[in-house]
């Protein structure tokens, strides 16, 4: 630790301890503090896993080296639709089979299934998935590589599918390491060209040729029809729950995003108004917002929408609504809060 970064910290061997800023948003992420970049881990009752520590450590040198990139647009709803979800599962099963067998022909088939899946997406959704495969998937891949995770375990990860009930934000934690391990087989030097390529998709396209016949003859081998039927059945209940959830946002309290947001990536949904985050928090010097049951963030990250409270007093220092609580050092209205059914422009 550099002397300028110690700032009152106390040493115990090679470890340094310092009281955290009480207004800081604690999360698994990388932060800039005292002129240095750090990996931050939120400690619970258990110690963090080695891959988690490595993932965040990778962010600490990855982000300064590559710079901050604005996330791609809002994308589309394909990852909440039966066809889109079944296509993802089928592609991952194919990659899992390749990682298990090492057969290049199986890998070419997986590439064809991937092409077929991506062709169904909008341009914005392809760009969005490319972005997260790069900025979250590569750190996840690197963590598994550094932890010497066997290829067989990554094949199992592929077959088990994406994590969480919603894949809009969490898909990359599966596709990133899976595609990385695939590239390790097809093109062991691929990492040296990643910066120029700018995406895992372009690296896969360069390294893994598709089959001449395409995906049509391969889908049944990986259970696409059965998976689609199961996803269609599950989607009925999901749609009902999603409508109930949307109804809570008929009128919203919108607050300008102060740029200090943390969230749980496993419960994220794409809506027309913006992106729904089940768990979200904001911490600044004069504002604290804790969301435990849903908020919306606009596609450009300018506004955060909250289900409107039963009553709203802009002169208050504390406002509570359905599933959230906001505390301010000054009257809430001074933060530019707007009560509306649509996001402010």
Coordinates of C-alpha atoms in Angstrom, one line a residue:
X1 CA 0.0 0.0 0.0
X2 CA 1.4 3.4 -0.9
X3 CA 2.0 5.9 1.9
X4 CA -0.6 8.3 0.5
X5 CA -3.2 5.5 0.7
X6 CA -2.7 4.7 4.3
X7 CA -4.4 7.9 5.6
X8 CA -4.7 6.8 9.2
X9 CA -4.9 3.0 8.6
X10 CA -3.2 0.8 11.1
X11 CA -0.9 -2.1 10.2
X12 CA -0.9 -5.7 11.4
X13 CA 1.8 -7.5 9.6
X14 CA 1.1 -7.1 5.9
X15 CA -2.6 -6.2 6.4
X16 CA -3.8 -2.6 6.8
X17 CA -7.1 -1.7 8.5
X18 CA -9.1 1.5 8.1
X19 CA -12.6 2.6 9.1
X20 CA -14.8 2.7 6.0
X21 CA -16.7 5.8 5.0
X22 CA -20.1 5.2 6.6
X23 CA -21.8 6.6 3.4
X24 CA -19.9 4.3 1.0
X25 CA -21.8 1.7 -0.9
X26 CA -20.3 -1.6 -0.1
X27 CA -20.4 -4.2 -2.9
X28 CA -18.4 -6.8 -4.7
X29 CA -16.7 -4.4 -7.1
X30 CA -13.6 -2.4 -7.9
X31 CA -13.2 1.1 -6.6
X32 CA -10.7 4.0 -6.8
X33 CA -9.5 5.2 -3.4
X34 CA -6.6 7.4 -2.4
X35 CA -5.2 7.3 -5.9
X36 CA -5.2 3.5 -6.2
X37 CA -7.6 0.9 -7.6
X38 CA -8.9 -1.7 -5.1
X39 CA -11.0 -4.8 -5.1
X40 CA -13.8 -4.5 -2.6
X41 CA -15.6 -7.6 -1.2
X42 CA -18.7 -7.5 1.0
X43 CA -18.1 -9.8 3.9
X44 CA -21.1 -11.8 5.3
X45 CA -21.0 -14.6 7.7
X46 CA -18.8 -16.7 5.5
X47 CA -15.4 -15.9 4.0
X48 CA -15.6 -15.1 0.3
X49 CA -14.6 -17.9 -2.2
X50 CA -11.3 -17.7 -4.0
X51 CA -12.9 -17.2 -7.5
X52 CA -14.9 -14.2 -6.1
X53 CA -11.7 -12.7 -4.7
X54 CA -10.0 -13.2 -8.0
X55 CA -12.9 -11.9 -10.0
X56 CA -12.9 -8.6 -8.2
X57 CA -9.1 -8.4 -8.1
X58 CA -9.2 -8.7 -11.9
X59 CA -11.5 -5.8 -12.1
X60 CA -9.1 -3.7 -10.1
X61 CA -6.5 -3.8 -12.8
X62 CA -8.8 -4.5 -15.8
X63 CA -10.9 -1.3 -15.5
X64 CA -8.0 1.2 -15.2
X65 CA -6.2 -0.6 -18.1
X66 CA -9.2 -0.6 -20.5
X67 CA -11.0 2.4 -19.2
X68 CA -14.7 2.8 -18.3
X69 CA -17.0 1.9 -21.1
X70 CA -20.6 3.0 -21.2
X71 CA -22.9 0.0 -21.2
X72 CA -24.7 -0.9 -24.3
X73 CA -28.4 0.1 -24.7
X74 CA -31.4 -1.5 -23.1
X75 CA -31.5 -4.5 -25.3
X76 CA -34.7 -6.6 -25.6
X77 CA -36.7 -9.1 -23.7
X78 CA -35.4 -12.3 -25.3
X79 CA -33.9 -13.6 -22.1
X80 CA -37.3 -13.6 -20.4
X81 CA -39.1 -15.3 -23.3
X82 CA -39.3 -19.1 -23.8
X83 CA -37.7 -19.1 -27.2
X84 CA -34.8 -17.0 -26.1
X85 CA -34.2 -19.0 -22.9
X86 CA -34.5 -22.4 -24.6
X87 CA -31.9 -21.2 -27.2
X88 CA -29.5 -20.2 -24.5
X89 CA -29.8 -23.5 -22.7
X90 CA -29.3 -25.4 -26.0
X91 CA -26.2 -23.4 -26.9
X92 CA -24.7 -23.9 -23.5
X93 CA -25.4 -27.7 -23.6
X94 CA -23.6 -27.8 -26.9
X95 CA -20.5 -26.0 -25.6
X96 CA -20.6 -28.2 -22.5
X97 CA -20.4 -31.3 -24.8
X98 CA -17.5 -29.8 -26.6
X99 CA -15.6 -29.0 -23.4
X100 CA -16.2 -32.5 -22.3
X101 CA -15.2 -34.3 -25.5
X102 CA -12.7 -31.9 -27.1
X103 CA -14.1 -32.9 -30.5
X104 CA -13.7 -30.0 -32.9
X105 CA -16.8 -31.2 -34.8
X106 CA -18.9 -30.8 -31.7
X107 CA -17.4 -27.3 -31.2
X108 CA -18.3 -26.3 -34.8
X109 CA -21.9 -27.5 -34.1
X110 CA -22.0 -25.4 -30.9
X111 CA -20.8 -22.4 -33.0
X112 CA -23.7 -23.0 -35.5
X113 CA -26.2 -23.1 -32.6
X114 CA -24.8 -19.9 -31.2
X115 CA -25.1 -18.2 -34.6
X116 CA -28.7 -19.4 -34.8
X117 CA -29.4 -18.0 -31.3
X118 CA -27.8 -14.6 -32.0
X119 CA -29.7 -14.2 -35.2
X120 CA -32.9 -14.1 -33.2
X121 CA -31.7 -11.1 -31.2
X122 CA -32.0 -7.4 -31.9
X123 CA -28.8 -5.5 -32.6
X124 CA -29.0 -3.7 -29.2
X125 CA -29.3 -7.0 -27.4
X126 CA -26.4 -8.6 -29.2
X127 CA -24.3 -5.5 -28.3
X128 CA -25.5 -5.6 -24.7
X129 CA -24.6 -9.3 -24.3
X130 CA -21.2 -8.7 -25.9
X131 CA -20.6 -5.9 -23.4
X132 CA -21.3 -8.0 -20.4
X133 CA -19.5 -11.0 -21.7
X134 CA -16.4 -8.8 -21.9
X135 CA -16.7 -6.7 -18.7
X136 CA -18.1 -9.4 -16.4
X137 CA -17.6 -12.6 -18.2
X138 CA -13.8 -12.2 -18.8
X139 CA -13.2 -11.5 -15.0
X140 CA -15.2 -14.6 -14.2
X141 CA -13.3 -16.7 -16.7
X142 CA -10.0 -15.3 -15.4
X143 CA -10.9 -16.1 -11.8
X144 CA -11.7 -19.8 -12.7
X145 CA -8.4 -20.0 -14.7
X146 CA -6.3 -18.6 -11.9
X147 CA -8.1 -21.0 -9.5
X148 CA -7.1 -23.9 -11.9
X149 CA -10.7 -24.9 -12.3
X150 CA -10.8 -28.1 -14.4
X151 CA -12.4 -28.0 -17.9
X152 CA -14.9 -30.6 -16.7
X153 CA -16.3 -28.2 -14.1
X154 CA -16.8 -25.5 -16.7
X155 CA -18.6 -28.1 -18.9
X156 CA -20.9 -28.8 -15.9
X157 CA -21.4 -25.0 -15.5
X158 CA -22.4 -24.8 -19.1
X159 CA -25.0 -27.6 -18.7
X160 CA -26.4 -26.2 -15.5
X161 CA -27.3 -23.0 -17.3
X162 CA -27.3 -19.3 -16.2
X163 CA -27.7 -18.4 -12.6
X164 CA -30.7 -16.8 -11.1
X165 CA -34.3 -16.5 -12.1
X166 CA -33.6 -13.6 -14.5
X167 CA -30.7 -13.9 -16.9
X168 CA -30.8 -10.3 -18.2
X169 CA -27.8 -9.3 -16.1
X170 CA -26.4 -12.7 -15.0
X171 CA -26.0 -14.6 -18.3
X172 CA -22.4 -13.4 -18.7
X173 CA -21.3 -15.1 -15.5
X174 CA -21.9 -18.4 -17.4
X175 CA -21.2 -17.5 -21.0
X176 CA -18.0 -15.6 -20.2
X177 CA -16.1 -18.5 -18.7
X178 CA -17.6 -21.1 -21.0
X179 CA -16.5 -19.2 -24.2
X180 CA -13.2 -18.4 -22.6
X181 CA -12.4 -22.1 -22.0
X182 CA -13.7 -22.9 -25.6
X183 CA -11.2 -20.4 -27.0
X184 CA -8.4 -21.9 -24.9
X185 CA -8.9 -25.1 -26.9
X186 CA -9.4 -23.6 -30.4
X187 CA -6.9 -20.7 -30.1
X188 CA -4.6 -20.8 -27.0
X189 CA -3.2 -17.4 -27.8
X190 CA -6.6 -15.7 -28.1
X191 CA -6.2 -13.4 -25.0
X192 CA -3.4 -11.4 -26.7
X193 CA -5.9 -10.4 -29.4
X194 CA -8.9 -9.6 -27.2
X195 CA -8.3 -5.9 -26.9
X196 CA -8.2 -5.5 -30.7
X197 CA -11.2 -7.7 -31.2
X198 CA -13.3 -6.0 -28.5
X199 CA -15.7 -8.9 -27.9
X200 CA -15.8 -12.6 -27.2
X201 CA -18.3 -13.1 -30.0
X202 CA -15.8 -11.8 -32.6
X203 CA -13.1 -14.1 -31.1
X204 CA -15.4 -17.1 -31.3
X205 CA -16.2 -16.2 -34.9
X206 CA -12.6 -16.1 -35.8
X207 CA -11.5 -19.2 -34.0
X208 CA -14.4 -21.6 -34.4
X209 CA -15.9 -22.3 -37.8
X210 CA -19.6 -23.2 -38.1
X211 CA -20.9 -26.4 -39.6
X212 CA -21.9 -26.3 -43.3
X213 CA -25.4 -27.5 -42.5
X214 CA -26.1 -24.9 -39.7
X215 CA -28.0 -25.5 -36.5
X216 CA -31.3 -27.0 -37.8
X217 CA -30.0 -30.6 -37.6
X218 CA -28.3 -30.2 -34.3
X219 CA -31.1 -28.8 -32.0
X220 CA -32.8 -32.1 -31.2
X221 CA -29.5 -33.6 -30.1
X222 CA -29.4 -31.1 -27.2
X223 CA -33.1 -31.3 -26.3
X224 CA -34.3 -27.9 -27.7
X225 CA -37.9 -29.0 -28.3
X226 CA -38.3 -30.4 -24.8
X227 CA -36.6 -27.4 -23.3
X228 CA -38.8 -25.0 -25.2
X229 CA -42.0 -26.8 -24.0
X230 CA -40.8 -26.6 -20.4
X231 CA -39.9 -22.9 -20.7
X232 CA -43.3 -22.1 -22.3
X233 CA -45.1 -23.8 -19.3
X234 CA -43.0 -21.9 -16.8
X235 CA -43.5 -18.6 -18.6
X236 CA -47.3 -18.7 -17.8
X237 CA -46.6 -18.3 -14.1
X238 CA -43.7 -15.9 -14.7
X239 CA -45.9 -13.6 -16.8
X240 CA -48.6 -13.4 -14.1
X241 CA -46.0 -12.5 -11.5
X242 CA -44.3 -10.0 -13.8
X243 CA -47.6 -8.2 -14.4
X244 CA -48.3 -7.9 -10.7
X245 CA -44.8 -6.6 -10.2
X246 CA -45.2 -4.0 -13.0
X247 CA -48.5 -2.8 -11.5
X248 CA -46.6 -1.6 -8.5
X249 CA -44.9 1.0 -10.7
X250 CA -48.0 2.6 -12.2
X251 CA -46.8 5.8 -10.5
X252 CA -43.2 6.3 -9.5
X253 CA -41.0 8.6 -7.5
X254 CA -38.0 9.3 -9.8
X255 CA -34.7 10.4 -8.4
X256 CA -31.7 11.5 -10.5
X257 CA -29.0 8.8 -10.4
X258 CA -26.1 10.2 -8.3
X259 CA -23.8 7.7 -9.9
X260 CA -23.2 5.5 -6.8
X261 CA -25.5 2.5 -7.4
X262 CA -25.0 -1.1 -6.3
X263 CA -27.4 -4.0 -7.1
X264 CA -27.9 -7.7 -7.2
X265 CA -27.4 -8.9 -10.8
X266 CA -29.4 -12.1 -10.3
X267 CA -32.8 -10.4 -10.2
X268 CA -32.9 -8.0 -13.2
X269 CA -35.6 -7.6 -15.8
X270 CA -35.8 -5.5 -19.0
X271 CA -38.9 -3.4 -19.2
X272 CA -40.0 -0.6 -21.5
X273 CA -39.5 2.0 -18.8
X274 CA -36.1 0.8 -18.0
X275 CA -34.3 -2.1 -16.2
X276 CA -35.9 -3.5 -13.1
X277 CA -33.5 -4.3 -10.2
X278 CA -35.0 -6.2 -7.2
X279 CA -32.3 -5.2 -4.8
X280 CA -30.5 -1.8 -5.2
X281 CA -28.8 0.8 -3.0
X282 CA -27.5 4.3 -3.3
X283 CA -25.0 5.9 -0.9
X284 CA -23.6 9.4 -1.3
X285 CA -22.5 12.0 1.2
X286 CA -26.0 13.4 1.7
X287 CA -28.3 10.6 0.4
X288 CA -29.0 7.0 1.3
X289 CA -31.5 4.8 -0.6
X290 CA -32.1 1.2 0.2
X291 CA -34.3 -0.8 -2.1
X292 CA -35.3 -4.3 -1.0
X293 CA -38.2 -5.1 -3.4
X294 CA -37.7 -3.4 -6.7
X295 CA -36.6 -0.2 -8.5
X296 CA -36.2 0.8 -12.1
X297 CA -33.1 2.4 -13.7
X298 CA -33.5 4.1 -17.1
X299 CA -31.5 2.8 -20.0
X300 CA -29.1 5.7 -19.9
X301 CA -28.7 5.4 -16.1
X302 CA -30.0 8.9 -15.5
X303 CA -32.9 8.2 -13.3
X304 CA -34.0 5.7 -10.6
X305 CA -37.8 5.0 -10.4
X306 CA -39.4 3.8 -7.1
X307 CA -43.0 2.6 -6.5
X308 CA -44.8 5.8 -5.3
X309 CA -45.4 6.0 -1.6
X310 CA -48.9 6.4 -0.2
X311 CA -48.0 10.0 0.6
X312 CA -45.0 12.1 -0.3
X313 CA -43.6 15.1 1.5
X314 CA -40.8 16.6 -0.4
X315 CA -39.7 18.7 2.6
X316 CA -39.1 15.6 4.7
X317 CA -35.6 14.1 5.3
X318 CA -36.9 10.5 5.2
X319 CA -39.3 9.0 2.7
X320 CA -40.5 5.4 2.8
X321 CA -42.3 3.6 0.0
X322 CA -43.2 0.0 -1.0
X323 CA -40.0 -2.0 -0.4
X324 CA -37.7 1.0 -0.1
X325 CA -36.5 3.8 2.2
X326 CA -34.7 7.1 1.4
X327 CA -32.8 9.2 3.9
X328 CA -31.3 12.6 3.1
X329 CA -29.3 15.2 4.9
X330 CA -31.5 17.9 3.3
X331 CA -35.1 18.0 2.2
X332 CA -35.7 15.2 -0.3
X333 CA -37.1 17.5 -3.0
X334 CA -33.6 19.2 -3.2
X335 CA -32.4 16.1 -4.9
X336 CA -34.6 16.7 -8.0
X337 CA -37.2 14.1 -7.1
X338 CA -40.1 13.9 -9.6
X339 CA -43.5 12.1 -9.1
X340 CA -44.6 10.7 -12.5
X341 CA -45.8 7.6 -14.3
X342 CA -43.0 8.1 -16.9
X343 CA -39.3 8.8 -16.6
X344 CA -38.4 12.5 -16.7
X345 CA -36.5 13.7 -19.8

